[in-house]
CSV table of C-alpha atoms in Angstrom, one decimal:
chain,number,residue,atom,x,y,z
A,1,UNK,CA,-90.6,-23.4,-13.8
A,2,UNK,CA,-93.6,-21.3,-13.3
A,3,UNK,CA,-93.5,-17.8,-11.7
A,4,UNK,CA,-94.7,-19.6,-7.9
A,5,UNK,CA,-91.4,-22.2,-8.3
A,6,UNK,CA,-89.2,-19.3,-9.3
A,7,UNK,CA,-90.3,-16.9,-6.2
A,8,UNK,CA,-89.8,-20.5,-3.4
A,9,UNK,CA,-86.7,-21.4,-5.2
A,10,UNK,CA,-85.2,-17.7,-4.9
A,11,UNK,CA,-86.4,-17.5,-1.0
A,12,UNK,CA,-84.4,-20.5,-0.3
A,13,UNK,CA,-81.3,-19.5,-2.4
A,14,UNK,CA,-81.1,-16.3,-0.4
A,15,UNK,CA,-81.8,-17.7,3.4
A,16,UNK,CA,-79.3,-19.9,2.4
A,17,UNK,CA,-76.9,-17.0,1.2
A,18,UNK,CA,-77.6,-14.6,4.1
A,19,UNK,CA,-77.3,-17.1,6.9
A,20,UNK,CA,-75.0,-15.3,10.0
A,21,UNK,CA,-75.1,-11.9,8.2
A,22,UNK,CA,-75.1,-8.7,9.9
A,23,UNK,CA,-78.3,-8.4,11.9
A,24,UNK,CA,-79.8,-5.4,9.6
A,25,UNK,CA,-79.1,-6.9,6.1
A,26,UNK,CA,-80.0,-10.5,6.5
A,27,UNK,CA,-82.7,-12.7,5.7
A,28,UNK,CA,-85.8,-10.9,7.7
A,29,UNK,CA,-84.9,-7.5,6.8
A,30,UNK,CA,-84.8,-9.2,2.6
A,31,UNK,CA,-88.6,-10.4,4.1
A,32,UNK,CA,-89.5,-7.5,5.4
A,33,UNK,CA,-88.9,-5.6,1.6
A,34,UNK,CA,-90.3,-8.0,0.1
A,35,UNK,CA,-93.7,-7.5,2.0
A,36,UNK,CA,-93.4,-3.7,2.0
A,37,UNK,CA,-92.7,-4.4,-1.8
A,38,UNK,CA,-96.0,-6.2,-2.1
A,39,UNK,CA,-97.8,-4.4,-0.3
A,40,UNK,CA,-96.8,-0.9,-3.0
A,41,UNK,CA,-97.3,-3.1,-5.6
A,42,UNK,CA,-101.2,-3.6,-5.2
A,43,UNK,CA,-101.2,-0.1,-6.4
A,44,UNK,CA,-98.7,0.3,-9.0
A,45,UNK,CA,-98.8,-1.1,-12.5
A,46,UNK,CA,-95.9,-3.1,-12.4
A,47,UNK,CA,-94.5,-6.5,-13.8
A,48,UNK,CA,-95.1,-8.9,-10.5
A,49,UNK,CA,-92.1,-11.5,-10.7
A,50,UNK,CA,-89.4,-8.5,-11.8
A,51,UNK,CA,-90.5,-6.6,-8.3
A,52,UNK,CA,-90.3,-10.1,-6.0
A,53,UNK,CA,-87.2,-10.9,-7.6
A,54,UNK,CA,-85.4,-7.5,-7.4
A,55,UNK,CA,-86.9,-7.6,-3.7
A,56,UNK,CA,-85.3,-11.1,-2.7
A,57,UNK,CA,-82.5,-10.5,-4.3
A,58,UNK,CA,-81.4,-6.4,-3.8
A,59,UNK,CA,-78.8,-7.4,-0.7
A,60,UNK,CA,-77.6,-10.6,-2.0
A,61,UNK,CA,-74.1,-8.9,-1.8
A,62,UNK,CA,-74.0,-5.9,-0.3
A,63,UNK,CA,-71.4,-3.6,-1.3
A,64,UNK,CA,-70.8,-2.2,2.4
A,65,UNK,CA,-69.9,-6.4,3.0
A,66,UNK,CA,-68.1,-6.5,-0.3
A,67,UNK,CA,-65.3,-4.1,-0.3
A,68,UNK,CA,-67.6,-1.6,-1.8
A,69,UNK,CA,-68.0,-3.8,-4.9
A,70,UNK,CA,-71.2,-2.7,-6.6
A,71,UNK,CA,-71.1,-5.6,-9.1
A,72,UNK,CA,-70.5,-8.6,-7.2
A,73,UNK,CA,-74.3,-8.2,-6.3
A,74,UNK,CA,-76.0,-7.9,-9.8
A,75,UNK,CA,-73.4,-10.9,-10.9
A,76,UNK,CA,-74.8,-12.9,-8.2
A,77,UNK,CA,-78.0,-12.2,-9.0
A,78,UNK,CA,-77.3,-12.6,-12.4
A,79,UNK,CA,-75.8,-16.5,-12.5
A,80,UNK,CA,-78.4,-17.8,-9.7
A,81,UNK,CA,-81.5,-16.8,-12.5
A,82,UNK,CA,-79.9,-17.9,-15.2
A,83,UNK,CA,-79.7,-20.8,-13.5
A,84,UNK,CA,-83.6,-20.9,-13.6
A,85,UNK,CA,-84.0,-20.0,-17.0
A,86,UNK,CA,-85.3,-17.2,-16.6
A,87,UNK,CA,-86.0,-15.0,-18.9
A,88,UNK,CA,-83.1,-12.7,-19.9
A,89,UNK,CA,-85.1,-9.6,-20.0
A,90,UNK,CA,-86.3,-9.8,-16.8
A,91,UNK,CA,-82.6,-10.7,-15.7
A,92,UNK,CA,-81.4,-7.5,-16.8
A,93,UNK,CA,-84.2,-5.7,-15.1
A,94,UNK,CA,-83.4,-7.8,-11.5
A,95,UNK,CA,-79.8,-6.5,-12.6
A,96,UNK,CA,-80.6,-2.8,-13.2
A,97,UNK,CA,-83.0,-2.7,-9.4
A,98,UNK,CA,-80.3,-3.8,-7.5
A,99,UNK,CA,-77.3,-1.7,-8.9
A,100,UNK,CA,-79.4,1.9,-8.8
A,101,UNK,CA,-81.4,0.6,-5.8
A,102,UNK,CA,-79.3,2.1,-2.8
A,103,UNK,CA,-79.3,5.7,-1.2
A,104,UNK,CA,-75.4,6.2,-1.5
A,105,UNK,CA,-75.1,9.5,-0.1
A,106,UNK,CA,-77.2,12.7,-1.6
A,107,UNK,CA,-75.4,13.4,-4.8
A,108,UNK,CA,-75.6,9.8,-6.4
A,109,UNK,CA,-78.0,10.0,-9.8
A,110,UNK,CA,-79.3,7.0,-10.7
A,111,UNK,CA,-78.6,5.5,-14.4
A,112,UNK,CA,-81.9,3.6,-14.5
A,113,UNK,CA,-85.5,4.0,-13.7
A,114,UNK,CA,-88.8,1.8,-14.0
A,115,UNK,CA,-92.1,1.7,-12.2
A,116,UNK,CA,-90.4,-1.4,-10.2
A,117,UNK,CA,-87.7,-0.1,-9.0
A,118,UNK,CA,-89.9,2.7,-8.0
A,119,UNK,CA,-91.7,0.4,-5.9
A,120,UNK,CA,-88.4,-2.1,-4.7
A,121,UNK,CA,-86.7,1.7,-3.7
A,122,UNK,CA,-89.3,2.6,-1.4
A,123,UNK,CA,-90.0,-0.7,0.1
A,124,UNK,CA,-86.4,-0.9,0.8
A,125,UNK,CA,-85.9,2.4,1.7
A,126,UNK,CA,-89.2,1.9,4.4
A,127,UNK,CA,-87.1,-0.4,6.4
A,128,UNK,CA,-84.7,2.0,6.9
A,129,UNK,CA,-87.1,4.1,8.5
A,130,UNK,CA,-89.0,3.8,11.7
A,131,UNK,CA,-88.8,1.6,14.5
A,132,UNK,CA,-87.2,-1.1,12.6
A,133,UNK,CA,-85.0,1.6,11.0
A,134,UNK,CA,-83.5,3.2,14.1
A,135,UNK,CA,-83.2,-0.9,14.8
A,136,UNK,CA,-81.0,-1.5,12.6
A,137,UNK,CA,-78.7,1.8,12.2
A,138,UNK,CA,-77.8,1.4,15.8
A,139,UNK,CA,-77.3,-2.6,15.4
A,140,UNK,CA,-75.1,-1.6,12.3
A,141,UNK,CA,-73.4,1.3,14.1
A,142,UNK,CA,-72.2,-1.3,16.3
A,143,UNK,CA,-71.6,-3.9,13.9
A,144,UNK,CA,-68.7,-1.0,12.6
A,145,UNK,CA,-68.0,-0.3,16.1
A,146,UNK,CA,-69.3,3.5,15.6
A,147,UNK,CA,-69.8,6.0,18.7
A,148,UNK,CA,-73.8,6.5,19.2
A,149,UNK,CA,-73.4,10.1,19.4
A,150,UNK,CA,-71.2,12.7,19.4
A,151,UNK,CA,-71.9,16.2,20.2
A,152,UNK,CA,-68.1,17.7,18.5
A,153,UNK,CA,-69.0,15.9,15.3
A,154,UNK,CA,-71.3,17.2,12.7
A,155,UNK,CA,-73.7,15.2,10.7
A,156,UNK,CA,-72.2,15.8,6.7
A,157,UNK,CA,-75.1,16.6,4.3
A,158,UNK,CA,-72.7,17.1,1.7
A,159,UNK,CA,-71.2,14.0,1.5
A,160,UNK,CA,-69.9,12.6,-2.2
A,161,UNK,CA,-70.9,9.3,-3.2
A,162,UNK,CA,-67.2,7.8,-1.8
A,163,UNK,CA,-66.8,9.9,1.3
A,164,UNK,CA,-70.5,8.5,2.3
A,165,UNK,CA,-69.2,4.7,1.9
A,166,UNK,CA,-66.1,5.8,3.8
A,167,UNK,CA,-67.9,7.4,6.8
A,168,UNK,CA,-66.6,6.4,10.5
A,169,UNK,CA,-69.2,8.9,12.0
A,170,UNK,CA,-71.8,8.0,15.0
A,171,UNK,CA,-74.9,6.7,14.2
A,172,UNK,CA,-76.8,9.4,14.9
A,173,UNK,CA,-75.2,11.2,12.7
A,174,UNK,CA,-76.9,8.7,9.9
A,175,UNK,CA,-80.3,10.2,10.9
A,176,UNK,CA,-79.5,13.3,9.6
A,177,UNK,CA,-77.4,12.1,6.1
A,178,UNK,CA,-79.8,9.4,5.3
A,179,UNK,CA,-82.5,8.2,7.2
A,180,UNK,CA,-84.5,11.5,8.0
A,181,UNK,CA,-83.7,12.2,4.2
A,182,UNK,CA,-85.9,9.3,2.6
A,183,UNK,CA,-89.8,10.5,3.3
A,184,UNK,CA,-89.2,13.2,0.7
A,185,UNK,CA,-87.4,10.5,-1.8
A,186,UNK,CA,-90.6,8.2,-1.6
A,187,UNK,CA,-91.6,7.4,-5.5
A,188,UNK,CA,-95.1,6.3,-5.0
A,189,UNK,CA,-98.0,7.5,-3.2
A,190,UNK,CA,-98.4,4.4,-1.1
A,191,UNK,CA,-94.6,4.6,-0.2
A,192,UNK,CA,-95.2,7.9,0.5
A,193,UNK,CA,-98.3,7.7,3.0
A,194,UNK,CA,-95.9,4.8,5.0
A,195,UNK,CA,-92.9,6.8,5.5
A,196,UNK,CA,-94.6,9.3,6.8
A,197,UNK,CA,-96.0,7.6,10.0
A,198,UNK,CA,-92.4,6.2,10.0
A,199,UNK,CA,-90.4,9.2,9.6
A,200,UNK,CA,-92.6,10.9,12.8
A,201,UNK,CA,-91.5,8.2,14.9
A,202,UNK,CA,-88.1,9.1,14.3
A,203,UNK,CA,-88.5,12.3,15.0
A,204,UNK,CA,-89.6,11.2,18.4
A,205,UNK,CA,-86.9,9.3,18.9
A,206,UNK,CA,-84.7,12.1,18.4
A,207,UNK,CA,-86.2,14.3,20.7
A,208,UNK,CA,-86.3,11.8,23.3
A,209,UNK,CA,-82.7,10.9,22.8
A,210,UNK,CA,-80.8,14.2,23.2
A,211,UNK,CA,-83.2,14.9,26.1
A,212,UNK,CA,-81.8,11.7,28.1
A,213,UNK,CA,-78.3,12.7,26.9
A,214,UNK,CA,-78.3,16.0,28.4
A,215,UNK,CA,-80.0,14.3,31.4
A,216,UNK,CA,-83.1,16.6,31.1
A,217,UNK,CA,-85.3,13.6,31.4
């Protein structure tokens, strides 16, 4: 298969997948890093097919919709290229993206690095930001059935790696141990300059937020 057969056969192997998942980890938001992706990697030196493929496929199986199972995802990943013939190199390196890929809380080091991942990271982590990224917090936050806000509870920027998958706290509470974290995570300049514009709109959002809440406004 050439690299153009690959890339259509993995789109429709993962819209197939993803069909009725959770609003903010299915098909479009696997589009949407997948363009953000592309769009980082017009200025990076990176290998092309590792970054679409580790794009596509980083949320093939979630661990938040897996029992916190951080391998059923690379496995997944893992069969459905082999299955392709692809090469087992650039298996490994799909594999390595998608298990180091995630925030998971403040302390987590990750165990592998590359300039694609670099750029899969940030394109991932740019959807979390924003408009689409408030978007989808509060969509998940509902999802889970979370308050929106609540003034007696305390965002945790402390969090271990396994008290951050075991949070019940409101979704604004996310903003402040994750989402208003990432701008100063980017890995790449042109990740960078996005988030920034994204991170601002956030901030705005915030303001506006607690202003209606107290009724100022």
């Amino acid at each position: 298969m050439t690299e153009e057969e690959i890339i259509n056969t993995t789109v429709h192997f993962v819209k197939t997948a993803l069909q009725g998942a959770e609003g903010g980890h299915d098909w479009f938001h696997i589009e949407r890093v997948w363009k953000n992706a592309n769009t980082i990697a017009k200025t990076e030196n990176v290998n092309g097919l590792v970054v679409a493929l580790a794009a596509l496929l980083h949320d093939i199986a979630d661990a938040k919709f897996n029992d916190g199972d951080e391998e059923i995802g690379p496995a997944m990943a893992s069969r459905f290229l082999h299955s392709l013939a692809v090469p087992e190199a650039t298996i490994e390196h799909v594999e390595n993206i998608i298990r180091n890929i995630s925030f998971k809380g403040g302390h987590f080091t990750q165990s592998f690095s590359s300039p694609e991942l670099d750029v899969v990271q940030d394109a991932d982590r740019l959807d979390a930001l924003g408009a689409i990224g408030i978007a989808r917090a509060f969509n998940y936050g509902g999802f889970k059935n979370r308050q929106l806000y609540n003034p007696a509870i305390a965002p945790d920027l402390n969090m271990t790696k396994e008290t951050y998958k075991k949070t019940t706290a409101p979704t604004i509470n996310h903003f402040y141990e994750k989402l208003l974290l990432l701008k100063d995570k980017m890995n790449t300049g042109t990740g960078r300059q996005m988030a920034e514009e994204r991170h601002a709109f956030m901030e705005i959002f915030l303001a506006q937020f607690y202003l209606e809440w107290e009724g100022d406004k």
